[in-house]
């Protein structure tokens, strides 16, 4: 990046210098033309005898010189403006593509880890089950762990698959009437079983029908819950309520929160706060990107606020039918 910036700046300096030099030469040529025309006029005319005509000719020459000056100054500054605008566009798109390739690289690093770690955990649990004759309670525990890991793997594959399908516009949303109360109740029942005592759920609406793709909505909601579980270890407040013509699903955690400078960036594809070497949590940077895409596809809104005294609140708003 630094090498590119140096070459780029040198090239820009060269172009601008060449342009200024070109402008200076044109100016000099115009002055030479003017001097020669004046000389020619003086040799052709008697400035005392034909004073009126002489003055008119001088005026004409000065007028032409001023028009020439305006022309090269105008053309030069337009050219300079075009060069600067073009240079700014090239530079920002190059920076963006470098950033994206860095994030893709991070994504590859973390996705490999994310895929490998549940597989390794499942393998270990299954080998333990195979080798030892354990009592029913321990067996149940290991099987439960395997199911949890395979669910994690399933969620991850779904996210990657949906992200690439949505990108290539291959995913056809199947929209139907979805009752958010039913969907959230069923989903929270599952989560409560998987993570007992981690949720405080409040559903203050009796019916909330939206027109949506059931699977996509499920993915958007669970991405927020998975993040809250990952980035905080305290109770997570889940709420479902209606507000005007919207039904609002909110997830409030008491984790580290998200700095203001990162709030708009975390919805970008592959974006993760910090850097791969120093980050403690693993992930792909796809969850929030997908969630916001899904919400916008459903003409909804996604809001992010600070929780008090610490943590974040993510809100998804879907229009009611
Ligand atoms: P992932 O969690 O796989 O990294 P996401 O797209 O879900 O990807 O999130 C992007 C980034 O936003 C995360 O890397 C994390 O830094 C930040 N983030 C998301 N949710 C939370 C949260 N509840 N608390 C703190 N940081 C969060």
JSON list of N, CA and C in Angstrom, two decimals, residues 286-320:
[
{"chain": "A", "resi": 286, "resn": "UNK", "atom": "N", "xyz": [-19.67, -11.78, 8.91]},
{"chain": "A", "resi": 286, "resn": "UNK", "atom": "CA", "xyz": [-20.78, -11.86, 7.96]},
{"chain": "A", "resi": 286, "resn": "UNK", "atom": "C", "xyz": [-22.14, -11.66, 8.62]},
{"chain": "A", "resi": 287, "resn": "UNK", "atom": "N", "xyz": [-22.21, -11.94, 9.94]},
{"chain": "A", "resi": 287, "resn": "UNK", "atom": "CA", "xyz": [-23.49, -11.96, 10.65]},
{"chain": "A", "resi": 287, "resn": "UNK", "atom": "C", "xyz": [-24.27, -10.66, 10.51]},
{"chain": "A", "resi": 288, "resn": "UNK", "atom": "N", "xyz": [-23.65, -9.54, 10.87]},
{"chain": "A", "resi": 288, "resn": "UNK", "atom": "CA", "xyz": [-24.38, -8.27, 10.83]},
{"chain": "A", "resi": 288, "resn": "UNK", "atom": "C", "xyz": [-24.61, -7.77, 9.41]},
{"chain": "A", "resi": 289, "resn": "UNK", "atom": "N", "xyz": [-23.67, -8.10, 8.52]},
{"chain": "A", "resi": 289, "resn": "UNK", "atom": "CA", "xyz": [-23.82, -7.75, 7.10]},
{"chain": "A", "resi": 289, "resn": "UNK", "atom": "C", "xyz": [-25.10, -8.40, 6.56]},
{"chain": "A", "resi": 290, "resn": "UNK", "atom": "N", "xyz": [-25.24, -9.71, 6.86]},
{"chain": "A", "resi": 290, "resn": "UNK", "atom": "CA", "xyz": [-26.42, -10.44, 6.40]},
{"chain": "A", "resi": 290, "resn": "UNK", "atom": "C", "xyz": [-27.69, -9.94, 7.07]},
{"chain": "A", "resi": 291, "resn": "UNK", "atom": "N", "xyz": [-27.57, -9.72, 8.38]},
{"chain": "A", "resi": 291, "resn": "UNK", "atom": "CA", "xyz": [-28.75, -9.27, 9.12]},
{"chain": "A", "resi": 291, "resn": "UNK", "atom": "C", "xyz": [-29.28, -7.96, 8.54]},
{"chain": "A", "resi": 292, "resn": "UNK", "atom": "N", "xyz": [-28.37, -7.01, 8.28]},
{"chain": "A", "resi": 292, "resn": "UNK", "atom": "CA", "xyz": [-28.86, -5.73, 7.77]},
{"chain": "A", "resi": 292, "resn": "UNK", "atom": "C", "xyz": [-29.39, -5.90, 6.34]},
{"chain": "A", "resi": 293, "resn": "UNK", "atom": "N", "xyz": [-28.78, -6.78, 5.55]},
{"chain": "A", "resi": 293, "resn": "UNK", "atom": "CA", "xyz": [-29.30, -7.02, 4.19]},
{"chain": "A", "resi": 293, "resn": "UNK", "atom": "C", "xyz": [-30.72, -7.59, 4.25]},
{"chain": "A", "resi": 294, "resn": "UNK", "atom": "N", "xyz": [-30.89, -8.57, 5.15]},
{"chain": "A", "resi": 294, "resn": "UNK", "atom": "CA", "xyz": [-32.21, -9.23, 5.28]},
{"chain": "A", "resi": 294, "resn": "UNK", "atom": "C", "xyz": [-33.26, -8.20, 5.70]},
{"chain": "A", "resi": 295, "resn": "UNK", "atom": "N", "xyz": [-32.90, -7.38, 6.71]},
{"chain": "A", "resi": 295, "resn": "UNK", "atom": "CA", "xyz": [-33.87, -6.39, 7.22]},
{"chain": "A", "resi": 295, "resn": "UNK", "atom": "C", "xyz": [-34.25, -5.42, 6.11]},
{"chain": "A", "resi": 296, "resn": "UNK", "atom": "N", "xyz": [-33.26, -4.95, 5.35]},
{"chain": "A", "resi": 296, "resn": "UNK", "atom": "CA", "xyz": [-33.58, -4.00, 4.28]},
{"chain": "A", "resi": 296, "resn": "UNK", "atom": "C", "xyz": [-34.40, -4.66, 3.18]},
{"chain": "A", "resi": 297, "resn": "UNK", "atom": "N", "xyz": [-34.15, -5.95, 2.94]},
{"chain": "A", "resi": 297, "resn": "UNK", "atom": "CA", "xyz": [-34.95, -6.65, 1.93]},
{"chain": "A", "resi": 297, "resn": "UNK", "atom": "C", "xyz": [-36.41, -6.76, 2.36]},
{"chain": "A", "resi": 298, "resn": "UNK", "atom": "N", "xyz": [-36.63, -6.67, 3.67]},
{"chain": "A", "resi": 298, "resn": "UNK", "atom": "CA", "xyz": [-38.00, -6.75, 4.19]},
{"chain": "A", "resi": 298, "resn": "UNK", "atom": "C", "xyz": [-38.55, -5.36, 4.50]},
{"chain": "A", "resi": 299, "resn": "UNK", "atom": "N", "xyz": [-37.91, -4.34, 3.94]},
{"chain": "A", "resi": 299, "resn": "UNK", "atom": "CA", "xyz": [-38.33, -2.93, 4.13]},
{"chain": "A", "resi": 299, "resn": "UNK", "atom": "C", "xyz": [-38.36, -2.54, 5.60]},
{"chain": "A", "resi": 300, "resn": "UNK", "atom": "N", "xyz": [-37.45, -3.15, 6.35]},
{"chain": "A", "resi": 300, "resn": "UNK", "atom": "CA", "xyz": [-37.38, -2.85, 7.78]},
{"chain": "A", "resi": 300, "resn": "UNK", "atom": "C", "xyz": [-36.18, -1.97, 8.09]},
{"chain": "A", "resi": 301, "resn": "UNK", "atom": "N", "xyz": [-35.89, -1.82, 9.37]},
{"chain": "A", "resi": 301, "resn": "UNK", "atom": "CA", "xyz": [-34.75, -0.98, 9.78]},
{"chain": "A", "resi": 301, "resn": "UNK", "atom": "C", "xyz": [-33.94, -1.73, 10.83]},
{"chain": "A", "resi": 302, "resn": "UNK", "atom": "N", "xyz": [-32.65, -1.41, 10.88]},
{"chain": "A", "resi": 302, "resn": "UNK", "atom": "CA", "xyz": [-31.81, -1.98, 11.94]},
{"chain": "A", "resi": 302, "resn": "UNK", "atom": "C", "xyz": [-31.19, -0.81, 12.69]},
{"chain": "A", "resi": 303, "resn": "UNK", "atom": "N", "xyz": [-31.32, -0.82, 14.00]},
{"chain": "A", "resi": 303, "resn": "UNK", "atom": "CA", "xyz": [-30.77, 0.28, 14.80]},
{"chain": "A", "resi": 303, "resn": "UNK", "atom": "C", "xyz": [-29.80, -0.28, 15.83]},
{"chain": "A", "resi": 304, "resn": "UNK", "atom": "N", "xyz": [-28.78, 0.52, 16.11]},
{"chain": "A", "resi": 304, "resn": "UNK", "atom": "CA", "xyz": [-27.80, 0.13, 17.11]},
{"chain": "A", "resi": 304, "resn": "UNK", "atom": "C", "xyz": [-27.64, 1.26, 18.11]},
{"chain": "A", "resi": 305, "resn": "UNK", "atom": "N", "xyz": [-27.84, 0.95, 19.38]},
{"chain": "A", "resi": 305, "resn": "UNK", "atom": "CA", "xyz": [-27.70, 1.97, 20.43]},
{"chain": "A", "resi": 305, "resn": "UNK", "atom": "C", "xyz": [-26.76, 1.44, 21.50]},
{"chain": "A", "resi": 306, "resn": "UNK", "atom": "N", "xyz": [-26.32, 2.37, 22.37]},
{"chain": "A", "resi": 306, "resn": "UNK", "atom": "CA", "xyz": [-25.52, 1.95, 23.50]},
{"chain": "A", "resi": 306, "resn": "UNK", "atom": "C", "xyz": [-26.45, 1.50, 24.61]},
{"chain": "A", "resi": 307, "resn": "UNK", "atom": "N", "xyz": [-26.09, 0.40, 25.29]},
{"chain": "A", "resi": 307, "resn": "UNK", "atom": "CA", "xyz": [-26.87, -0.02, 26.45]},
{"chain": "A", "resi": 307, "resn": "UNK", "atom": "C", "xyz": [-26.30, 0.71, 27.67]},
{"chain": "A", "resi": 308, "resn": "UNK", "atom": "N", "xyz": [-27.09, 0.91, 28.71]},
{"chain": "A", "resi": 308, "resn": "UNK", "atom": "CA", "xyz": [-26.59, 1.58, 29.92]},
{"chain": "A", "resi": 308, "resn": "UNK", "atom": "C", "xyz": [-26.44, 0.58, 31.06]},
{"chain": "A", "resi": 309, "resn": "UNK", "atom": "N", "xyz": [-25.38, 0.55, 31.86]},
{"chain": "A", "resi": 309, "resn": "UNK", "atom": "CA", "xyz": [-24.22, 1.44, 31.76]},
{"chain": "A", "resi": 309, "resn": "UNK", "atom": "C", "xyz": [-23.23, 1.00, 30.69]},
{"chain": "A", "resi": 310, "resn": "UNK", "atom": "N", "xyz": [-23.31, -0.25, 30.23]},
{"chain": "A", "resi": 310, "resn": "UNK", "atom": "CA", "xyz": [-22.42, -0.68, 29.14]},
{"chain": "A", "resi": 310, "resn": "UNK", "atom": "C", "xyz": [-23.09, -1.74, 28.29]},
{"chain": "A", "resi": 311, "resn": "UNK", "atom": "N", "xyz": [-22.52, -1.98, 27.11]},
{"chain": "A", "resi": 311, "resn": "UNK", "atom": "CA", "xyz": [-23.10, -2.97, 26.21]},
{"chain": "A", "resi": 311, "resn": "UNK", "atom": "C", "xyz": [-23.79, -2.31, 25.03]},
{"chain": "A", "resi": 312, "resn": "UNK", "atom": "N", "xyz": [-24.45, -3.16, 24.22]},
{"chain": "A", "resi": 312, "resn": "UNK", "atom": "CA", "xyz": [-25.14, -2.62, 23.04]},
{"chain": "A", "resi": 312, "resn": "UNK", "atom": "C", "xyz": [-26.57, -3.13, 22.96]},
{"chain": "A", "resi": 313, "resn": "UNK", "atom": "N", "xyz": [-27.38, -2.36, 22.24]},
{"chain": "A", "resi": 313, "resn": "UNK", "atom": "CA", "xyz": [-28.76, -2.78, 21.97]},
{"chain": "A", "resi": 313, "resn": "UNK", "atom": "C", "xyz": [-28.94, -2.77, 20.45]},
{"chain": "A", "resi": 314, "resn": "UNK", "atom": "N", "xyz": [-29.26, -3.93, 19.90]},
{"chain": "A", "resi": 314, "resn": "UNK", "atom": "CA", "xyz": [-29.58, -4.01, 18.47]},
{"chain": "A", "resi": 314, "resn": "UNK", "atom": "C", "xyz": [-31.10, -4.13, 18.34]},
{"chain": "A", "resi": 315, "resn": "UNK", "atom": "N", "xyz": [-31.66, -3.34, 17.44]},
{"chain": "A", "resi": 315, "resn": "UNK", "atom": "CA", "xyz": [-33.12, -3.39, 17.24]},
{"chain": "A", "resi": 315, "resn": "UNK", "atom": "C", "xyz": [-33.43, -3.67, 15.79]},
{"chain": "A", "resi": 316, "resn": "UNK", "atom": "N", "xyz": [-34.31, -4.64, 15.55]},
{"chain": "A", "resi": 316, "resn": "UNK", "atom": "CA", "xyz": [-34.77, -4.88, 14.18]},
{"chain": "A", "resi": 316, "resn": "UNK", "atom": "C", "xyz": [-36.23, -4.47, 14.12]},
{"chain": "A", "resi": 317, "resn": "UNK", "atom": "N", "xyz": [-36.58, -3.66, 13.15]},
{"chain": "A", "resi": 317, "resn": "UNK", "atom": "CA", "xyz": [-37.98, -3.22, 13.01]},
{"chain": "A", "resi": 317, "resn": "UNK", "atom": "C", "xyz": [-38.52, -3.75, 11.68]},
{"chain": "A", "resi": 318, "resn": "UNK", "atom": "N", "xyz": [-39.60, -4.51, 11.75]},
{"chain": "A", "resi": 318, "resn": "UNK", "atom": "CA", "xyz": [-40.22, -5.03, 10.53]},
{"chain": "A", "resi": 318, "resn": "UNK", "atom": "C", "xyz": [-41.62, -4.43, 10.37]},
{"chain": "A", "resi": 319, "resn": "UNK", "atom": "N", "xyz": [-41.99, -4.02, 9.16]},
{"chain": "A", "resi": 319, "resn": "UNK", "atom": "CA", "xyz": [-43.34, -3.46, 8.99]},
{"chain": "A", "resi": 319, "resn": "UNK", "atom": "C", "xyz": [-44.42, -4.52, 9.15]},
{"chain": "A", "resi": 320, "resn": "UNK", "atom": "N", "xyz": [-45.45, -4.16, 9.91]},
{"chain": "A", "resi": 320, "resn": "UNK", "atom": "CA", "xyz": [-46.56, -5.10, 10.12]},
{"chain": "A", "resi": 320, "resn": "UNK", "atom": "C", "xyz": [-47.46, -5.11, 8.88]}
]
